[in-house]
PDB file of C-alpha atoms and ligand atoms in Angstrom:
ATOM      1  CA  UNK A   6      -3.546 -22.092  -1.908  1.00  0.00           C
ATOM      2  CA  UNK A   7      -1.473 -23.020   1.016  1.00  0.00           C
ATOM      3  CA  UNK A   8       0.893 -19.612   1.938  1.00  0.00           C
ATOM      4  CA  UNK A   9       4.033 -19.448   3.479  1.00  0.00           C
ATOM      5  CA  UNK A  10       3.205 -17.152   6.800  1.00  0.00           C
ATOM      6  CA  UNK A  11       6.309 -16.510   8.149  1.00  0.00           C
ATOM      7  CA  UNK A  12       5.171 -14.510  12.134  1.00  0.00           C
ATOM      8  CA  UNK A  13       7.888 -13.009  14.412  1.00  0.00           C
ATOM      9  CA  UNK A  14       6.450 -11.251  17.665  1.00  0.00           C
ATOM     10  CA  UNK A  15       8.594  -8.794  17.461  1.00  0.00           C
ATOM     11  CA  UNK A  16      10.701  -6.664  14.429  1.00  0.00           C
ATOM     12  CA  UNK A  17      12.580  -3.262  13.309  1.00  0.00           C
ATOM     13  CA  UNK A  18      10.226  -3.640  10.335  1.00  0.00           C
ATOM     14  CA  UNK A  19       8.753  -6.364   8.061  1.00  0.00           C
ATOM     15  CA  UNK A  20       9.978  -5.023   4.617  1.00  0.00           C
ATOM     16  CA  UNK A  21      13.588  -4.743   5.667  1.00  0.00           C
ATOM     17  CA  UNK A  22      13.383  -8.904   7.103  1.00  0.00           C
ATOM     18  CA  UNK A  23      11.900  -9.748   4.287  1.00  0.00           C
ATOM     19  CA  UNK A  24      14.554  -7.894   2.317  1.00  0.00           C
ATOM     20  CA  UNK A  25      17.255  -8.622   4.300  1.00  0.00           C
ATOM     21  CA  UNK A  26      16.295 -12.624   3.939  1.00  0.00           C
ATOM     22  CA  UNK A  27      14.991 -12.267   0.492  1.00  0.00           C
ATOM     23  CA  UNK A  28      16.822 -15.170  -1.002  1.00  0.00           C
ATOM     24  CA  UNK A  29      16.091 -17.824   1.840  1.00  0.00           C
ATOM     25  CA  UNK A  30      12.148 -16.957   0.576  1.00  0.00           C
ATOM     26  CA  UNK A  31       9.831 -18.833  -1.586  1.00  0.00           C
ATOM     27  CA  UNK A  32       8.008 -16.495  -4.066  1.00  0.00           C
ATOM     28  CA  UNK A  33       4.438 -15.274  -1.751  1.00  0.00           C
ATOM     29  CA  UNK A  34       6.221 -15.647   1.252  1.00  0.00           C
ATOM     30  CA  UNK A  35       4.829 -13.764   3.846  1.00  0.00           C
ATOM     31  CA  UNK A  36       6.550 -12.115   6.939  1.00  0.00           C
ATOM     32  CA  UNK A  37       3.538 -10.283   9.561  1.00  0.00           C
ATOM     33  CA  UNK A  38       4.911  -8.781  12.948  1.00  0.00           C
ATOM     34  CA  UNK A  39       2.956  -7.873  16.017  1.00  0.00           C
ATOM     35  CA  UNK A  40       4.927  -5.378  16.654  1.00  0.00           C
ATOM     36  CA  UNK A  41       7.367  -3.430  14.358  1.00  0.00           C
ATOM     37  CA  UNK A  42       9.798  -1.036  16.199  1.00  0.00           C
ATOM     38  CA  UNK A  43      11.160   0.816  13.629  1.00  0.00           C
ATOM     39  CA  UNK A  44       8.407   0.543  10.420  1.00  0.00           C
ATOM     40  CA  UNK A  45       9.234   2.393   7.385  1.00  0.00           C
ATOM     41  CA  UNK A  46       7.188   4.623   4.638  1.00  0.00           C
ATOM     42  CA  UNK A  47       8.132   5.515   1.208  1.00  0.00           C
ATOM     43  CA  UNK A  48      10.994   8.331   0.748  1.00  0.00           C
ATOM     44  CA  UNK A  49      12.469   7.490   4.315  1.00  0.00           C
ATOM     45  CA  UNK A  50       9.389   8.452   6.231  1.00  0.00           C
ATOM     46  CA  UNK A  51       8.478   6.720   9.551  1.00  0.00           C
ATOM     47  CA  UNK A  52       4.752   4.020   9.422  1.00  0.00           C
ATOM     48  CA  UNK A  53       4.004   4.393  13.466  1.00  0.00           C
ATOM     49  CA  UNK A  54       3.240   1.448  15.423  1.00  0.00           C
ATOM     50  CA  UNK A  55      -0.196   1.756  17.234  1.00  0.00           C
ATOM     51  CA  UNK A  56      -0.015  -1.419  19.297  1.00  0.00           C
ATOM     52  CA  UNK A  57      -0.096  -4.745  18.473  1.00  0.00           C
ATOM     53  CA  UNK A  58      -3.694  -5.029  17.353  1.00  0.00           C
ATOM     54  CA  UNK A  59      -2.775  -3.379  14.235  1.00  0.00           C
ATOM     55  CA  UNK A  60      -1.458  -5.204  11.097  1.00  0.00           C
ATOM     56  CA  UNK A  61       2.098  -5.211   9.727  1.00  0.00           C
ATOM     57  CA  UNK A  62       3.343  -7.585   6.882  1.00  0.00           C
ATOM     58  CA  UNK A  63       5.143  -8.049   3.887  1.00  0.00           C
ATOM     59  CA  UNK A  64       4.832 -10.565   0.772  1.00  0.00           C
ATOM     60  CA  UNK A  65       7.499 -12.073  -0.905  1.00  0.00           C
ATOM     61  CA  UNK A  66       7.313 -11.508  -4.197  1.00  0.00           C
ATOM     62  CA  UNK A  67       8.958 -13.144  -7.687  1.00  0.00           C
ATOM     63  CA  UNK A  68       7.679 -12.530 -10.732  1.00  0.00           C
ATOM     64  CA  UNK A  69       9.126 -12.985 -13.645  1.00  0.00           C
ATOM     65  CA  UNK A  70       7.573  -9.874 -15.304  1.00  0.00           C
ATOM     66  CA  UNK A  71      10.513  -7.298 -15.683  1.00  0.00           C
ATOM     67  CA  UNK A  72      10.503  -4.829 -12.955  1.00  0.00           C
ATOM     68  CA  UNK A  73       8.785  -2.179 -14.929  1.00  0.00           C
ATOM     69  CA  UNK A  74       5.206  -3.651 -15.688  1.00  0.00           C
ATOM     70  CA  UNK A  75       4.687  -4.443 -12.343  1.00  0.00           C
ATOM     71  CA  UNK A  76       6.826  -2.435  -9.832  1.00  0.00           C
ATOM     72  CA  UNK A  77       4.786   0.746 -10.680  1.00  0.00           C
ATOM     73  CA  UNK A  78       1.571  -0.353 -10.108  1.00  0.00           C
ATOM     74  CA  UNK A  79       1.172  -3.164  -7.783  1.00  0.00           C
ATOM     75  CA  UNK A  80       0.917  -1.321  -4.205  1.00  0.00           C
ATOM     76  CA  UNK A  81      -2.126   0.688  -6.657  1.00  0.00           C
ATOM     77  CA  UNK A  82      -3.691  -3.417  -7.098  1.00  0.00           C
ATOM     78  CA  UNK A  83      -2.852  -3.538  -3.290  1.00  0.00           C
ATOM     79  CA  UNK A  84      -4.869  -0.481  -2.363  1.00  0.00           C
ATOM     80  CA  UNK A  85      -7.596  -1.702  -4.314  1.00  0.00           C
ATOM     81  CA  UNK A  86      -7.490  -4.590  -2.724  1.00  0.00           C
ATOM     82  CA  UNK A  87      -7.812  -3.344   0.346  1.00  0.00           C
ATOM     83  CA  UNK A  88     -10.630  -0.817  -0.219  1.00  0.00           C
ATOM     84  CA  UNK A  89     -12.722  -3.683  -1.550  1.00  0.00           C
ATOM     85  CA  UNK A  90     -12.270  -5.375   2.072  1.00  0.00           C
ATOM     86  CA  UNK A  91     -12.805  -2.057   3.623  1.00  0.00           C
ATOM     87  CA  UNK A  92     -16.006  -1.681   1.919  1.00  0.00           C
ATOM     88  CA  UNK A  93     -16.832  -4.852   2.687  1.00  0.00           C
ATOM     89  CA  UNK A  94     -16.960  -3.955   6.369  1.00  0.00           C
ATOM     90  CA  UNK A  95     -19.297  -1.134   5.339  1.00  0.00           C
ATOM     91  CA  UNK A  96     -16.872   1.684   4.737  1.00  0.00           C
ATOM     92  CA  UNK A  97     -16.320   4.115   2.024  1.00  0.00           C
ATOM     93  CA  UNK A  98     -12.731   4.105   1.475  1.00  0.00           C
ATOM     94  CA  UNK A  99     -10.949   6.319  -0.562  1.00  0.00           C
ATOM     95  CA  UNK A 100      -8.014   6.080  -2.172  1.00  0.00           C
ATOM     96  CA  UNK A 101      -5.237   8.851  -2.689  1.00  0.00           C
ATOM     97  CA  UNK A 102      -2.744   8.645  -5.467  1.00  0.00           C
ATOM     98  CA  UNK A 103      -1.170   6.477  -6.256  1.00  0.00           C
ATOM     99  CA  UNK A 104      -2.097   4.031  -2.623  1.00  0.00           C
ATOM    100  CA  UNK A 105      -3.389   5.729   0.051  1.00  0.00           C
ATOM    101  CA  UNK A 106      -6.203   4.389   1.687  1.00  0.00           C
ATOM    102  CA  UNK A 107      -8.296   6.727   3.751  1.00  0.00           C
ATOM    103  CA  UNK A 108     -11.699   6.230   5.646  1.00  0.00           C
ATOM    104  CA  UNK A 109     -13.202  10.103   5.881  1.00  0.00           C
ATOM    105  CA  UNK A 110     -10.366  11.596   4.880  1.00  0.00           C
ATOM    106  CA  UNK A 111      -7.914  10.029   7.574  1.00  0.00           C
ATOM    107  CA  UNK A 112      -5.233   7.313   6.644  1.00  0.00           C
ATOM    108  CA  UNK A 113      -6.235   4.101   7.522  1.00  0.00           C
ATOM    109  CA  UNK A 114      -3.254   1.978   6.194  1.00  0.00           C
ATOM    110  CA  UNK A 115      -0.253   2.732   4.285  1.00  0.00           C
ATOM    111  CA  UNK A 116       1.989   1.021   1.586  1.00  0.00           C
ATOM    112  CA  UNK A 117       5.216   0.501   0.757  1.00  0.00           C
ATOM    113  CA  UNK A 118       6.740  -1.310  -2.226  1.00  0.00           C
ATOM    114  CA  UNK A 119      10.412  -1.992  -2.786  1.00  0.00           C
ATOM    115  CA  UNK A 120      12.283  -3.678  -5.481  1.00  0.00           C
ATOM    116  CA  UNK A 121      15.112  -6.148  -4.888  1.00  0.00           C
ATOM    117  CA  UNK A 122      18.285  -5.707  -7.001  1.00  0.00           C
ATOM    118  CA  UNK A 123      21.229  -8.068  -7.210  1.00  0.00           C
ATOM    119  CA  UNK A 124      23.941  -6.873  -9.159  1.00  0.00           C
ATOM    120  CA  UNK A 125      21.351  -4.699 -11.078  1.00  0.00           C
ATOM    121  CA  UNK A 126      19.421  -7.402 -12.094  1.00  0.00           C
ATOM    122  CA  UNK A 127      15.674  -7.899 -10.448  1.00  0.00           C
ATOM    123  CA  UNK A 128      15.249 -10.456  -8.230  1.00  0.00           C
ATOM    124  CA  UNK A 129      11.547  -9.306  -6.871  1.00  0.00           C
ATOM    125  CA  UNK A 130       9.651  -7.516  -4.587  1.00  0.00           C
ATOM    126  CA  UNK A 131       8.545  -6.606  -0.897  1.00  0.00           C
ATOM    127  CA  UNK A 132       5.522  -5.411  -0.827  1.00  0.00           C
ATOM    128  CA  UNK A 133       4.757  -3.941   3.144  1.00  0.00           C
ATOM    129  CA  UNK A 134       1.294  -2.740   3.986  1.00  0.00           C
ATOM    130  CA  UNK A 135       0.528  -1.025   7.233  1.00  0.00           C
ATOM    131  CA  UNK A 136      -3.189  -1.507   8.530  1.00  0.00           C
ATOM    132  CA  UNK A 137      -4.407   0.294  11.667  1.00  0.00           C
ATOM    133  CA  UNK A 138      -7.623  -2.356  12.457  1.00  0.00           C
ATOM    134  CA  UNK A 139      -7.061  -1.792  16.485  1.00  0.00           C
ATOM    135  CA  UNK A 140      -6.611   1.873  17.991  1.00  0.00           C
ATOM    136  CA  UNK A 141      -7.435   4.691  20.492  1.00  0.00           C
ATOM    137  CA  UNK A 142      -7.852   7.576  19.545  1.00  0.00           C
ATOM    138  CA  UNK A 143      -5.317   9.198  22.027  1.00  0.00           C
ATOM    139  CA  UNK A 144      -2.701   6.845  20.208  1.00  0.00           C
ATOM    140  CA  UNK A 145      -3.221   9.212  16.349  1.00  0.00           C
ATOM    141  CA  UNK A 146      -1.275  11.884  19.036  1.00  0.00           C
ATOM    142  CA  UNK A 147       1.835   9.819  17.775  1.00  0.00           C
ATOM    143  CA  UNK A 148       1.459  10.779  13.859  1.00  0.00           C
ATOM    144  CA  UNK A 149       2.107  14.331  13.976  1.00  0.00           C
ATOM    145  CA  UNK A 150       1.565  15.433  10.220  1.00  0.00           C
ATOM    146  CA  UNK A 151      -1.511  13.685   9.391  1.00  0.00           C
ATOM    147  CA  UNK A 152      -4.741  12.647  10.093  1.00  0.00           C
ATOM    148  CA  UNK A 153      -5.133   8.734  10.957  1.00  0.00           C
ATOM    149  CA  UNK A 154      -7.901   6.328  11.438  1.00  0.00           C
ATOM    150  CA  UNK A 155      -8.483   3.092  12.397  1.00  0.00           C
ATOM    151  CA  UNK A 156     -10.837   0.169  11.104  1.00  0.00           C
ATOM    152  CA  UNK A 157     -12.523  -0.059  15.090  1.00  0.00           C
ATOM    153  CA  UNK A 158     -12.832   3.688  15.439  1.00  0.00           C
ATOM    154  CA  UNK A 159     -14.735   3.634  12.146  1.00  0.00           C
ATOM    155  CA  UNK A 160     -16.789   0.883  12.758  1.00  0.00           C
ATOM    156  CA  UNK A 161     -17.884   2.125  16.328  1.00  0.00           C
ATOM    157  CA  UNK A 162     -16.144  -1.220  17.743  1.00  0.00           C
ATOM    158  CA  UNK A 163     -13.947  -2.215  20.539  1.00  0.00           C
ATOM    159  CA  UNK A 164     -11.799  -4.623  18.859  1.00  0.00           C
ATOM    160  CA  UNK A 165     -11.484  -5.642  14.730  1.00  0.00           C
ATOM    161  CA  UNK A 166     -10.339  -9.252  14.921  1.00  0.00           C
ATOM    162  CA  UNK A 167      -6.587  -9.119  13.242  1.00  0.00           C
ATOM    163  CA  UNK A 168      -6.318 -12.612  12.057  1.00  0.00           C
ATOM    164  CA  UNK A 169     -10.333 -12.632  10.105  1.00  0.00           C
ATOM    165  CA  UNK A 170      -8.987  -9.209   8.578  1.00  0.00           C
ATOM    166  CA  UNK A 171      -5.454 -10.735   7.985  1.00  0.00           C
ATOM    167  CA  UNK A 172      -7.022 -13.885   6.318  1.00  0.00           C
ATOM    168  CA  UNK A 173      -9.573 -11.767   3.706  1.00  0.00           C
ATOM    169  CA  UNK A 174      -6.606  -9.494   2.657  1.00  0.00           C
ATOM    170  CA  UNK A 175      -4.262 -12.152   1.410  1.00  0.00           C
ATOM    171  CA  UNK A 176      -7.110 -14.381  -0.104  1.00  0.00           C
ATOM    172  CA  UNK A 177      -8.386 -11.438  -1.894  1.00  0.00           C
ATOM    173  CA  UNK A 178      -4.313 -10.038  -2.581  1.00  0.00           C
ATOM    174  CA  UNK A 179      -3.720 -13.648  -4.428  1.00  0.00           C
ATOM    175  CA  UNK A 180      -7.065 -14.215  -5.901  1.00  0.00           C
ATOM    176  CA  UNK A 181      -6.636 -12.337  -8.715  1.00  0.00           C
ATOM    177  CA  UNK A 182      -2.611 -11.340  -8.117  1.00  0.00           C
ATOM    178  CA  UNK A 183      -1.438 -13.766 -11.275  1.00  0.00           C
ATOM    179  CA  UNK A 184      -4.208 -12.421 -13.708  1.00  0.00           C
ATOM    180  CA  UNK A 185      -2.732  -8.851 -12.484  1.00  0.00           C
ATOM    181  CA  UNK A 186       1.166  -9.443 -13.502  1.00  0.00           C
ATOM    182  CA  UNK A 187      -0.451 -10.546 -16.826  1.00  0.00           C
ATOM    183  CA  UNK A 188      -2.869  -7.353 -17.455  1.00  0.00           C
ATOM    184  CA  UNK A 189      -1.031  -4.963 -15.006  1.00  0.00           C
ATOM    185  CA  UNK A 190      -2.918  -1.510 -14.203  1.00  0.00           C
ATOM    186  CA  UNK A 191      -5.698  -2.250 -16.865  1.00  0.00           C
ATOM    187  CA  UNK A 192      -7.084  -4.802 -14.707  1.00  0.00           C
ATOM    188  CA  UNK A 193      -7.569  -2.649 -11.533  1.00  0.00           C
ATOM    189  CA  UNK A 194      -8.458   0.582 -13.866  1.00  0.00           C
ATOM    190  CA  UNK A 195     -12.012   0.684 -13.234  1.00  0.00           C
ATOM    191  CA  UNK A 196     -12.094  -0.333  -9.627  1.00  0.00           C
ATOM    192  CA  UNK A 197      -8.914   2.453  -8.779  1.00  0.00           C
ATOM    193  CA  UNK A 198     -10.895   5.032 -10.286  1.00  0.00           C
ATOM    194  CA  UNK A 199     -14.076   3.989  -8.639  1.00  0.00           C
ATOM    195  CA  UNK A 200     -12.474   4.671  -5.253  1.00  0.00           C
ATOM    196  CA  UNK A 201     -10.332   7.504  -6.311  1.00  0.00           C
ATOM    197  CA  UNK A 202     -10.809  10.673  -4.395  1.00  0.00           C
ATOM    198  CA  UNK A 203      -8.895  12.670  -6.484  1.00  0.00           C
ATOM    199  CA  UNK A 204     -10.312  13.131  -9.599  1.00  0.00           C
ATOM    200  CA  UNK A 205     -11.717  16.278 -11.700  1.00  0.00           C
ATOM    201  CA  UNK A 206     -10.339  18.196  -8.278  1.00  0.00           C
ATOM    202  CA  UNK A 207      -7.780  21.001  -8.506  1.00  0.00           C
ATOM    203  CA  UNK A 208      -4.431  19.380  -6.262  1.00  0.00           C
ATOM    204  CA  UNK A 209      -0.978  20.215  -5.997  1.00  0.00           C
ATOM    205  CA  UNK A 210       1.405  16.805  -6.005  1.00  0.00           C
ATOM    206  CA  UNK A 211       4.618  16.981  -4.977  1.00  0.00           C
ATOM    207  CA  UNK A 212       7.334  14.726  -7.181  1.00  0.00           C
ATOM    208  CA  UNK A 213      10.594  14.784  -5.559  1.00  0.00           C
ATOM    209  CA  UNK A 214      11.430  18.428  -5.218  1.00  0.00           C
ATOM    210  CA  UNK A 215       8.613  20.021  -7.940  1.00  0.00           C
ATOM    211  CA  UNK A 216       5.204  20.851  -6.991  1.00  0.00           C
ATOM    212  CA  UNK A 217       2.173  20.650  -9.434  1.00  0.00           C
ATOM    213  CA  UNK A 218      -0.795  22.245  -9.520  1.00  0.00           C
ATOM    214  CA  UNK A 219      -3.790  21.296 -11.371  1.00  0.00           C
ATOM    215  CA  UNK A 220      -6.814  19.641 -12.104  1.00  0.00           C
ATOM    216  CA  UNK A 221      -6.623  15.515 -12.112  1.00  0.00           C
ATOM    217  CA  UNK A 222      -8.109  14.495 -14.784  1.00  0.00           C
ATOM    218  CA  UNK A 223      -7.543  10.707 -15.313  1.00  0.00           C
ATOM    219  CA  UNK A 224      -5.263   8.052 -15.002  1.00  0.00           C
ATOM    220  CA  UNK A 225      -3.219   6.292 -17.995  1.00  0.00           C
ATOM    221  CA  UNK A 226      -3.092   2.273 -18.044  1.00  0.00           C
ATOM    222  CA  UNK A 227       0.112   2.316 -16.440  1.00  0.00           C
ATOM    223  CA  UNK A 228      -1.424   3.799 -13.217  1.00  0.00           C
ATOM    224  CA  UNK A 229       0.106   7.450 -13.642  1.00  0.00           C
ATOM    225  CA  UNK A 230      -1.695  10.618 -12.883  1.00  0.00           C
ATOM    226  CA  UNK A 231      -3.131  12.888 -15.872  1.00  0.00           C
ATOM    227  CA  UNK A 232      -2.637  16.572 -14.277  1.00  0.00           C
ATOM    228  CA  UNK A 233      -4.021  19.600 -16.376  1.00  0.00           C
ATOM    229  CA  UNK A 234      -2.220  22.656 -15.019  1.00  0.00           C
ATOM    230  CA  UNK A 235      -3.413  25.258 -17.043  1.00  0.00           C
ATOM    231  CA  UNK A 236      -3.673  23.564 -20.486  1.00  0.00           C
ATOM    232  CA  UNK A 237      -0.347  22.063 -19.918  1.00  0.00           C
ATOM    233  CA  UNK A 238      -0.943  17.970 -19.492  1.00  0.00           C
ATOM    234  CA  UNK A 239       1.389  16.244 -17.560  1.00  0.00           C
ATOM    235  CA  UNK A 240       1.422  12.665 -16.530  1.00  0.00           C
ATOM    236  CA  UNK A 241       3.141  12.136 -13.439  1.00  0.00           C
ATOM    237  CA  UNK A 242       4.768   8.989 -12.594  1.00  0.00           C
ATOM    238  CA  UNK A 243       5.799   9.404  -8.704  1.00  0.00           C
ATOM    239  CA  UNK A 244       4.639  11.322  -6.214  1.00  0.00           C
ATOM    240  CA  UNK A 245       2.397  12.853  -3.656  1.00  0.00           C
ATOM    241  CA  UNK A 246      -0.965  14.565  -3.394  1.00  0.00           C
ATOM    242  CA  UNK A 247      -0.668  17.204  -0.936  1.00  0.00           C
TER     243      UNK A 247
HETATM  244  C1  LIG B  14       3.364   4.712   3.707  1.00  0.00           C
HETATM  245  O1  LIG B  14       4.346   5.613   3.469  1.00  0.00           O
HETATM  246  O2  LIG B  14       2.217   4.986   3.963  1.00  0.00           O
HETATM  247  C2  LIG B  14       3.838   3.272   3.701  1.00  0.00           C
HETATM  248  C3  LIG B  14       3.767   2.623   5.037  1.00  0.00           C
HETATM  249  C4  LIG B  14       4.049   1.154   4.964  1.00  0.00           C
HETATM  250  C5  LIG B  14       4.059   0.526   6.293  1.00  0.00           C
HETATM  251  C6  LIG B  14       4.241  -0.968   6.215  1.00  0.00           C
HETATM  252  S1  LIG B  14       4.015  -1.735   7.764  1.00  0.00           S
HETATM  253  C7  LIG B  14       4.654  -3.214   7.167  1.00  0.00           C
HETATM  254  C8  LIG B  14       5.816  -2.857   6.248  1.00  0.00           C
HETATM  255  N1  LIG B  14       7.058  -2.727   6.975  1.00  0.00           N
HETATM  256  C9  LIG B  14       7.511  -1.474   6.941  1.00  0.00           C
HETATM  257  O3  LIG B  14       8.567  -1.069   7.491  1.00  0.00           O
HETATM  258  N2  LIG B  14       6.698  -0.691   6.219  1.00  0.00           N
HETATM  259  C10 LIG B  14       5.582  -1.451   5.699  1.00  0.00           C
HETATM  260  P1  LIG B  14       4.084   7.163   3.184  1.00  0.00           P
HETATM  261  O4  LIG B  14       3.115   7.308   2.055  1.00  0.00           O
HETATM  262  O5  LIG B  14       5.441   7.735   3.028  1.00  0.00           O
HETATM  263  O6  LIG B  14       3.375   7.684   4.473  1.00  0.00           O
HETATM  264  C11 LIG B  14       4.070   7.817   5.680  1.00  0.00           C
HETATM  265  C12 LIG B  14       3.299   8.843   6.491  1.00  0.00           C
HETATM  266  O7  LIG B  14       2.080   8.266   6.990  1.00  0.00           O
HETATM  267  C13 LIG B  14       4.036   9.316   7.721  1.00  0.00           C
HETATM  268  O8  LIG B  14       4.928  10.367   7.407  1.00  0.00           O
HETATM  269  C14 LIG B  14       2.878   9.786   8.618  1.00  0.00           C
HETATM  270  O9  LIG B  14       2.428  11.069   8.206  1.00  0.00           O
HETATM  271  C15 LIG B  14       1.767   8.814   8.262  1.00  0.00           C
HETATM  272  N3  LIG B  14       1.681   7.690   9.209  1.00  0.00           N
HETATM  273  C16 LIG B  14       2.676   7.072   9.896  1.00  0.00           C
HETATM  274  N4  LIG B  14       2.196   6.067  10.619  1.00  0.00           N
HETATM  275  C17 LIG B  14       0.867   6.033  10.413  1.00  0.00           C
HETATM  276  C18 LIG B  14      -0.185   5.205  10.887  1.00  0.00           C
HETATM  277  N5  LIG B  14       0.013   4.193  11.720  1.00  0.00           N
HETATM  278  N6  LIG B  14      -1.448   5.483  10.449  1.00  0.00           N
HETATM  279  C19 LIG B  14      -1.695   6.503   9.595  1.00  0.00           C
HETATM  280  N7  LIG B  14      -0.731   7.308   9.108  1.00  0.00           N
HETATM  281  C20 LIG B  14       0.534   7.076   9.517  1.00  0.00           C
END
């Protein structure tokens, strides 16, 4: 499959061009940045450029699934996705709900998905992911509230080759991306929980302004967390683990 790579040297972030230019786009379009002045996380939170070895981009996406099926779940097929590559490079990745991906316990990359809405009726989706393949340590200084990582620091290497990594993520993203907006989270059920962190440990999540407590015990096939807090099941549909 021949993409559309779409590569600008320089950008305030790759999910607002590709959201901002969403209509000029082909479905699978992709937009990657070396450098990204102003990247975004979920719920208005800052993703912190570490220098230009590190990976920014965002995909295009069109399906014609309504936004429900796939919305929820598809940065949780990403994360997958990328903790297959990861332990493909010998890692252990872990992933946090619903798509953090951490290498012992520090983020490694981050993801953000965002619908696009014209006149309240879907028109797709950007989905942004945020790897860091090429940093020094000195640079994690930069994220103040959280421990990072980084693919070279991991692997005890000077320098992760961007493009190599950049190819096996999108060949493995679309390899089995059309089978996933037909099955949705049931497809990626198995492998999610195999890397999950999470589960059968007592966490707190935080979903919008209410905290949780309680024990994770599974995940339904939509992708949403099973908490038990104190005999009281709840199944959470946003949020974060703290
Ligand atoms: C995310 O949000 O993790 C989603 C980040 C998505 C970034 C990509 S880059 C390409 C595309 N264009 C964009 O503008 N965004 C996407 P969230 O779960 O809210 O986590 C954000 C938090 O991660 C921050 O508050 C920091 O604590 C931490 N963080 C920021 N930069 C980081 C980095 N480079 N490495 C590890 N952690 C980081």
């Amino acid at each position: 499959m021949v993409l559309k790579i779409i590569h600008l040297d320089e950008i305030d972030s790759t999910n607002s061009y590709a959201k901002l230019n969403f209509d000029k786009f082909d479905d699978k379009t992709v937009v990657l940045a070396d450098i990204q002045t102003a990247g975004r996380g979920r719920y208005d939170r800052k993703w912190v450029d570490l220098g230009c070895g590190n990976l920014f981009l965002s995909i295009v996406l069109k399906p014609s699934n309504d936004l429900k099926q796939v919305y929820a779940c598809l940065p949780q097929y990403l994360a997958v996705v990328l903790s297959n590559i990861l332990r493909d490079y010998g890692l252990s990745p872990s992933i946090k709900w619903p798509n953090d991906v951490l290498v012992n316990d520090a983020k490694i990359a981050g993801i953000l998905c965002e619908s696009v809405m014209r006149k309240n009726i879907f028109q797709g989706l950007v989905l942004g992911i945020g790897v860091n393949l090429n940093a020094q340590k000195d640079d994690f200084a930069k994220i103040h509230d959280k421990t990072a990582t980084s693919l070279n620091i991991e692997l005890g290497c000077e320098y992760v080759d961007k493009q190599v990594f950049t190819e096996k993520l999108l060949s493995a993203f679309f390899e089995n991306y059309d089978e996933f907006l037909e099955k949705g989270f049931e497809f990626i059920k198995s492998k999610y929980i195999s890397h999950a962190s999470f589960l059968d440990k007592e966490i707190c999540v935080q979903s919008l302004n209410k905290k949780n407590k309680g024990i994770a015990k599974t995940l339904t096939d939509r992708g949403e967390l099973v908490l038990d807090s104190k005999g009281k099941i709840l199944v959470l549909t946003i949020g974060d683990i703290l």
